Amino acid sequence: MLILLSDAFDPGLPDKLEKFGEVTDDKERLAEAEVVLIRSKTKVTKEYIDSAPNLKLVIRGGVGLDNVDLVYAKEKGITVHNTAAASSVAVAELAFALMIATTNHVVVADKSMREGQWIKKQLKRTELYKKTLGIIGMGRIATELAIRAKAFGMEIVAYDPFVEQSDYAEMKPTLQELLEVSDYVSMHLPLTDDTKGLINAETLKYFKDGAYLINTGRGKTIVEEDVVEALKSGKLKGFGNDVWYSDPPEKNPFIDAPNVTMIPHLGASTKENLLRIGDIIEELIGEYIK
Ligand code: NAD
């Protein structure tokens, strides 16, 4: 059995998997591979599947499966798994880091010091304490974020049409009701037909003036140009972003927008998470062989 590592994983993973068969990262050998391991970079499209006649199992190290043609994979009898639970803490910590960085001007302050400036008077920080955090998509990552926000003394509300109740957030029945009360809005959505462009010129009108937006879910759940406008007009006071229309972005409209903290899609990239992902992959391949 040939296992192809098509994206970057923990360097110790090949050793863990050798007991199951030959392990390679040579993408030229896709046609021979029975198992393919991917993260977000490899796109398992119809064409990809057609060039992999021996493929039986695809494992996506991470959460989203929007880079896999699930319908065609099923048609071809290929099993697809992800490692859904592994990344929750890693992404929640990054969402929290972005919330703290934007609200404390960490990047702007650091840059100004490097440029020899002293802009103490211009930079006023804002506390998270007693502010309302509005979460869109109250799943695994959002739950970890809510636990951390509670420890900071924040009020937490959430909007998720598929979740009736949460131990950590007051559920709001509509997106509008969530946006109207939130000082910080953190997005934790998969990319679907319903979530694509959810934050746009219309929904931005419901935000509180001077709210902060954080996105560690999927880039296309916001309309980037509309968020840029909201930053320029002051409707949004800051934006922390980890996710893009493509990795890397073909064009980045946030370069000239005020108060934006940008991260090159590092949500899942902690060393601990890569180890957890490796353990789950080992388990899944073991089960497949059984
Ligand atoms: P999850 O499935 O546990 O949570 C997603 C939640 O979104 C679910 O509760 C679902 O009901 C809700 N949802 C779906 N459609 C909705 C809609 N139209 N409106 C409101 N809520 C809706 O997934 P998770 O593990 O918490 O991950 C969330 C997302 O984070 C993933 O889908 C992925 O896109 C993203 N993610 C990003 C990174 C990163 O590196 N930044 C890493 C992992 C995951």
Short mmCIF file of C-alpha atoms and ligand atoms in Angstrom, two decimals:
data_model
loop_
_atom_site.label_atom_id
_atom_site.label_comp_id
_atom_site.label_asym_id
_atom_site.label_seq_id
_atom_site.Cartn_x
_atom_site.Cartn_y
_atom_site.Cartn_z
CA MET A 1 0.00 0.00 0.00
CA LEU A 2 1.34 3.46 -0.93
CA ILE A 3 0.52 6.40 1.36
CA LEU A 4 1.07 9.80 -0.27
CA LEU A 5 1.66 12.83 1.98
CA SER A 6 0.50 15.54 -0.38
CA ASP A 7 0.74 18.51 2.03
CA ALA A 8 2.88 19.48 5.06
CA PHE A 9 2.45 17.37 8.21
CA ASP A 10 4.43 16.79 11.39
CA PRO A 11 7.92 15.59 10.34
CA GLY A 12 7.49 12.48 12.56
CA LEU A 13 4.37 11.29 10.68
CA PRO A 14 6.11 9.17 7.98
CA ASP A 15 7.82 7.09 10.71
CA LYS A 16 4.46 6.54 12.45
CA LEU A 17 2.84 5.33 9.23
CA GLU A 18 5.60 3.08 7.90
CA LYS A 19 4.08 0.06 9.64
CA PHE A 20 1.11 0.33 7.23
CA GLY A 21 3.07 0.46 3.97
CA GLU A 22 5.34 2.65 1.88
CA VAL A 23 5.12 6.38 2.65
CA THR A 24 6.10 9.03 0.13
CA ASP A 25 5.75 12.75 -0.44
CA ASP A 26 6.45 12.37 -4.18
CA LYS A 27 3.30 13.78 -5.81
CA GLU A 28 4.34 12.27 -9.15
CA ARG A 29 3.32 8.91 -7.64
CA LEU A 30 -0.34 9.89 -7.16
CA ALA A 31 -1.46 7.19 -9.66
CA GLU A 32 -0.03 4.47 -7.35
CA ALA A 33 -1.38 5.89 -4.07
CA GLU A 34 -4.10 4.04 -2.12
CA VAL A 35 -4.17 6.62 0.68
CA VAL A 36 -3.65 10.36 0.21
CA LEU A 37 -3.11 12.72 3.15
CA ILE A 38 -3.93 16.36 2.54
CA ARG A 39 -4.37 19.60 4.45
CA SER A 40 -5.80 22.71 2.73
CA LYS A 41 -3.35 23.11 -0.16
CA THR A 42 -4.11 20.02 -2.25
CA LYS A 43 -7.42 20.27 -4.11
CA VAL A 44 -9.00 16.85 -4.56
CA THR A 45 -11.02 17.74 -7.65
CA LYS A 46 -12.62 15.43 -10.22
CA GLU A 47 -9.43 15.66 -12.32
CA TYR A 48 -7.27 14.82 -9.29
CA ILE A 49 -9.43 11.77 -8.51
CA ASP A 50 -9.36 10.66 -12.16
CA SER A 51 -5.56 10.64 -12.06
CA ALA A 52 -5.56 8.42 -8.96
CA PRO A 53 -7.06 5.07 -10.07
CA ASN A 54 -5.89 3.23 -6.90
CA LEU A 55 -7.16 5.81 -4.45
CA LYS A 56 -9.39 4.40 -1.66
CA LEU A 57 -8.92 6.77 1.28
CA VAL A 58 -8.38 10.54 1.57
CA ILE A 59 -7.66 12.02 4.98
CA ARG A 60 -7.77 15.78 5.40
CA GLY A 61 -5.65 16.84 8.37
CA GLY A 62 -7.91 19.62 9.64
CA VAL A 63 -11.58 20.59 9.66
CA GLY A 64 -13.01 21.96 6.39
CA LEU A 65 -13.60 19.59 3.48
CA ASP A 66 -14.26 22.33 0.92
CA ASN A 67 -11.08 21.33 -0.98
CA VAL A 68 -12.47 17.84 -1.70
CA ASP A 69 -15.11 16.98 -4.34
CA LEU A 70 -17.08 14.82 -1.89
CA VAL A 71 -19.79 13.86 -4.38
CA TYR A 72 -17.33 12.56 -6.99
CA ALA A 73 -15.20 10.83 -4.33
CA LYS A 74 -18.30 8.96 -3.12
CA GLU A 75 -19.21 8.01 -6.69
CA LYS A 76 -15.73 6.51 -7.07
CA GLY A 77 -15.99 4.60 -3.76
CA ILE A 78 -13.33 6.72 -2.05
CA THR A 79 -13.70 7.23 1.70
CA VAL A 80 -12.97 10.76 2.94
CA HIS A 81 -12.20 11.64 6.56
CA ASN A 82 -11.08 14.76 8.33
CA THR A 83 -9.56 15.19 11.80
CA ALA A 84 -12.31 17.54 12.96
CA ALA A 85 -11.70 17.77 16.69
CA ALA A 86 -7.90 18.13 16.60
CA SER A 87 -7.68 21.81 15.65
CA SER A 88 -10.26 23.41 17.96
CA VAL A 89 -7.91 24.72 20.67
CA ALA A 90 -5.31 25.89 18.14
CA VAL A 91 -7.81 27.97 16.14
CA ALA A 92 -9.62 29.29 19.23
CA GLU A 93 -6.30 30.53 20.65
CA LEU A 94 -5.54 32.34 17.37
CA ALA A 95 -8.99 33.96 17.28
CA PHE A 96 -8.35 35.14 20.84
CA ALA A 97 -4.86 36.37 19.93
CA LEU A 98 -6.34 38.40 17.05
CA MET A 99 -8.96 39.89 19.35
CA ILE A 100 -6.26 40.96 21.82
CA ALA A 101 -3.86 42.15 19.09
CA THR A 102 -6.38 44.37 17.26
CA THR A 103 -7.88 45.88 20.39
CA ASN A 104 -4.45 46.63 21.92
CA HIS A 105 -2.90 47.88 18.64
CA VAL A 106 -0.05 45.41 19.16
CA VAL A 107 1.09 45.43 15.52
CA VAL A 108 0.69 49.18 14.96
CA ALA A 109 2.50 49.99 18.22
CA ASP A 110 5.37 47.65 17.43
CA LYS A 111 5.72 49.07 13.89
CA SER A 112 5.69 52.66 15.20
CA MET A 113 8.48 51.91 17.69
CA ARG A 114 10.57 50.32 14.93
CA GLU A 115 10.09 53.50 12.90
CA GLY A 116 11.37 55.60 15.82
CA GLN A 117 7.95 57.08 16.69
CA TRP A 118 6.34 57.55 20.11
CA ILE A 119 2.57 57.56 19.49
CA LYS A 120 1.43 56.97 23.09
CA LYS A 121 -1.24 59.68 22.85
CA GLN A 122 -2.76 58.42 19.59
CA LEU A 123 -3.09 54.80 20.71
CA LYS A 124 -5.92 54.14 23.16
CA ARG A 125 -6.45 50.49 23.99
CA THR A 126 -9.86 48.92 24.68
CA GLU A 127 -10.49 46.24 27.30
CA LEU A 128 -12.26 42.97 26.58
CA TYR A 129 -13.68 42.89 30.11
CA LYS A 130 -17.50 43.29 30.14
CA LYS A 131 -17.61 43.59 26.34
CA THR A 132 -19.96 41.41 24.32
CA LEU A 133 -18.44 38.78 22.06
CA GLY A 134 -20.79 37.67 19.26
CA ILE A 135 -19.92 34.30 17.79
CA ILE A 136 -21.20 33.22 14.36
CA GLY A 137 -21.17 29.41 14.07
CA MET A 138 -21.30 27.91 17.57
CA GLY A 139 -19.38 24.68 16.91
CA ARG A 140 -16.22 23.12 18.36
CA ILE A 141 -13.79 26.01 17.81
CA ALA A 142 -16.33 28.63 18.91
CA THR A 143 -16.97 26.69 22.12
CA GLU A 144 -13.25 26.73 22.97
CA LEU A 145 -13.17 30.48 22.21
CA ALA A 146 -16.22 31.11 24.42
CA ILE A 147 -14.58 29.28 27.35
CA ARG A 148 -11.54 31.56 27.02
CA ALA A 149 -13.63 34.72 26.59
CA LYS A 150 -15.62 33.91 29.72
CA ALA A 151 -12.35 33.82 31.69
CA PHE A 152 -11.72 37.40 30.47
CA GLY A 153 -15.08 38.53 31.84
CA MET A 154 -16.80 38.89 28.45
CA GLU A 155 -20.52 38.42 27.79
CA ILE A 156 -21.00 35.82 25.06
CA VAL A 157 -23.81 35.58 22.52
CA ALA A 158 -23.94 33.32 19.47
CA TYR A 159 -25.87 32.80 16.26
CA ASP A 160 -26.12 29.32 14.76
CA PRO A 161 -29.39 28.09 13.20
CA PHE A 162 -28.35 24.48 13.91
CA VAL A 163 -27.59 24.94 17.63
CA GLU A 164 -30.47 25.56 20.01
CA GLN A 165 -28.56 25.84 23.25
CA SER A 166 -25.03 26.30 24.51
CA ASP A 167 -23.54 26.13 28.01
CA TYR A 168 -21.23 28.99 27.08
CA ALA A 169 -23.28 31.48 25.05
CA GLU A 170 -26.73 32.99 24.91
CA MET A 171 -28.10 31.91 21.53
CA LYS A 172 -29.61 34.69 19.38
CA PRO A 173 -32.39 33.71 16.95
CA THR A 174 -31.13 35.87 14.06
CA LEU A 175 -27.82 37.18 12.74
CA GLN A 176 -29.15 40.74 13.00
CA GLU A 177 -29.90 40.36 16.72
CA LEU A 178 -26.39 39.06 17.31
CA LEU A 179 -24.68 41.83 15.35
CA GLU A 180 -26.68 44.61 17.01
CA VAL A 181 -25.32 43.79 20.50
CA SER A 182 -21.75 42.61 19.78
CA ASP A 183 -18.60 44.64 20.43
CA TYR A 184 -16.52 41.82 18.91
CA VAL A 185 -17.78 39.46 16.21
CA SER A 186 -15.83 36.24 15.70
CA MET A 187 -16.62 34.00 12.72
CA HIS A 188 -16.32 30.20 12.89
CA LEU A 189 -18.26 29.06 9.85
CA PRO A 190 -17.71 26.38 7.22
CA LEU A 191 -17.96 27.65 3.64
CA THR A 192 -21.39 26.69 2.27
CA ASP A 193 -23.91 28.26 -0.11
CA ASP A 194 -25.57 29.86 2.95
CA THR A 195 -22.40 31.22 4.57
CA LYS A 196 -20.66 32.57 1.42
CA GLY A 197 -20.53 36.37 1.65
CA LEU A 198 -22.56 36.38 4.89
CA ILE A 199 -20.76 39.51 6.08
CA ASN A 200 -21.44 42.07 3.36
CA ALA A 201 -22.50 45.72 2.92
CA GLU A 202 -26.06 44.87 4.08
CA THR A 203 -25.18 42.83 7.19
CA LEU A 204 -22.39 45.28 8.10
CA LYS A 205 -25.13 47.89 8.66
CA TYR A 206 -26.32 45.88 11.69
CA PHE A 207 -22.91 45.98 13.41
CA LYS A 208 -22.47 48.36 16.35
CA ASP A 209 -20.46 51.42 15.35
CA GLY A 210 -16.82 50.74 16.17
CA ALA A 211 -17.18 46.95 16.48
CA TYR A 212 -14.26 44.59 15.82
CA LEU A 213 -14.47 41.68 13.37
CA ILE A 214 -12.34 38.53 13.58
CA ASN A 215 -12.37 35.78 10.95
CA THR A 216 -10.61 32.47 11.47
CA GLY A 217 -13.32 30.43 9.69
CA ARG A 218 -13.25 30.71 5.91
CA GLY A 219 -12.22 33.76 3.84
CA LYS A 220 -15.18 33.71 1.46
CA THR A 221 -17.73 34.05 4.29
CA ILE A 222 -17.01 37.80 4.12
CA VAL A 223 -17.12 40.18 1.16
CA GLU A 224 -13.62 41.60 1.48
CA GLU A 225 -14.28 44.91 -0.33
CA ASP A 226 -17.30 45.63 1.90
CA VAL A 227 -15.24 44.98 5.04
CA VAL A 228 -12.53 47.35 3.70
CA GLU A 229 -15.20 50.05 3.21
CA ALA A 230 -16.50 49.52 6.75
CA LEU A 231 -12.94 49.88 8.12
CA LYS A 232 -12.32 53.05 6.13
CA SER A 233 -15.62 54.63 7.25
CA GLY A 234 -14.94 53.73 10.89
CA LYS A 235 -18.03 51.46 11.08
CA LEU A 236 -15.57 48.72 12.00
CA LYS A 237 -12.76 49.72 14.35
CA GLY A 238 -10.58 46.75 13.58
CA PHE A 239 -10.34 43.45 11.71
CA GLY A 240 -8.26 40.39 12.52
CA ASN A 241 -7.99 37.90 9.67
CA ASP A 242 -6.46 34.45 9.22
CA VAL A 243 -8.40 33.18 6.19
CA TRP A 244 -8.31 34.26 2.54
CA TYR A 245 -10.07 33.81 -0.79
CA SER A 246 -7.01 31.77 -1.80
CA ASP A 247 -3.77 30.77 -0.04
CA PRO A 248 -1.90 33.06 -0.60
CA PRO A 249 -4.42 35.76 -1.65
CA GLU A 250 -4.17 36.77 -5.32
CA LYS A 251 -4.97 40.35 -4.36
CA ASN A 252 -5.14 41.61 -0.80
CA PRO A 253 -7.49 44.58 -0.36
CA PHE A 254 -6.60 44.90 3.34
CA ILE A 255 -3.04 46.13 2.75
CA ASP A 256 -4.17 49.78 2.82
CA ALA A 257 -7.13 49.41 5.19
CA PRO A 258 -6.80 50.77 8.75
CA ASN A 259 -6.46 48.58 11.87
CA VAL A 260 -6.13 45.21 10.19
CA THR A 261 -4.09 42.38 11.67
CA MET A 262 -3.30 39.75 9.05
CA ILE A 263 -2.12 36.17 9.51
CA PRO A 264 -1.15 33.76 6.69
CA HIS A 265 -3.70 31.03 7.58
CA LEU A 266 -1.94 29.77 10.70
CA GLY A 267 -5.07 28.78 12.66
CA ALA A 268 -4.30 25.06 12.70
CA SER A 269 -0.53 25.43 12.55
CA THR A 270 0.57 24.73 16.08
CA LYS A 271 3.09 21.98 16.69
CA GLU A 272 0.71 20.39 19.21
CA ASN A 273 -2.09 20.29 16.64
CA LEU A 274 0.11 18.70 13.99
CA LEU A 275 0.95 15.96 16.51
CA ARG A 276 -2.76 15.46 17.34
CA ILE A 277 -3.59 15.32 13.62
CA GLY A 278 -0.84 12.70 13.15
CA ASP A 279 -2.27 10.52 15.95
CA ILE A 280 -5.77 10.65 14.42
CA ILE A 281 -4.43 9.83 10.94
CA GLU A 282 -2.59 6.81 12.38
CA GLU A 283 -5.85 5.63 13.97
CA LEU A 284 -7.90 6.17 10.80
CA ILE A 285 -5.45 4.27 8.57
CA GLY A 286 -5.34 1.46 11.19
CA GLU A 287 -9.15 1.21 11.06
CA TYR A 288 -9.13 1.29 7.24
CA ILE A 289 -6.68 -1.60 7.10
CA LYS A 290 -8.77 -3.62 9.59
P1 NAD B 1 -18.04 22.86 13.61
O1 NAD B 1 -18.70 22.06 12.53
O2 NAD B 1 -17.91 22.27 14.97
O3 NAD B 1 -18.76 24.29 13.75
C1 NAD B 1 -19.27 25.01 12.68
C2 NAD B 1 -20.61 25.58 13.13
O4 NAD B 1 -21.10 26.44 12.10
C3 NAD B 1 -21.67 24.49 13.35
O5 NAD B 1 -22.16 24.56 14.67
C4 NAD B 1 -22.74 24.82 12.32
O6 NAD B 1 -24.06 24.56 12.81
C5 NAD B 1 -22.51 26.30 12.12
N1 NAD B 1 -23.11 26.81 10.89
C6 NAD B 1 -23.22 26.22 9.69
N2 NAD B 1 -23.89 27.01 8.82
C7 NAD B 1 -24.21 28.13 9.50
C8 NAD B 1 -24.88 29.34 9.16
N3 NAD B 1 -25.38 29.53 7.93
N4 NAD B 1 -25.01 30.31 10.10
C9 NAD B 1 -24.50 30.14 11.35
N5 NAD B 1 -23.89 29.00 11.74
C10 NAD B 1 -23.72 28.01 10.83
O7 NAD B 1 -16.62 23.22 13.03
P2 NAD B 1 -15.35 23.79 13.82
O8 NAD B 1 -14.43 22.67 14.11
O9 NAD B 1 -15.79 24.67 14.92
O10 NAD B 1 -14.70 24.66 12.65
C11 NAD B 1 -15.39 25.81 12.14
C12 NAD B 1 -14.73 26.29 10.87
O11 NAD B 1 -13.45 26.82 11.17
C13 NAD B 1 -14.42 25.18 9.86
O12 NAD B 1 -15.56 24.86 9.07
C14 NAD B 1 -13.34 25.78 9.03
O13 NAD B 1 -13.93 26.51 7.98
C15 NAD B 1 -12.67 26.75 10.00
N6 NAD B 1 -11.30 26.34 10.38
C16 NAD B 1 -10.30 27.24 10.18
C17 NAD B 1 -9.00 26.88 10.53
C18 NAD B 1 -7.87 27.87 10.34
O14 NAD B 1 -6.75 27.43 10.12
N7 NAD B 1 -8.13 29.15 10.45
C19 NAD B 1 -8.72 25.62 11.06
C20 NAD B 1 -9.77 24.77 11.29
C21 NAD B 1 -11.07 25.13 10.93
#
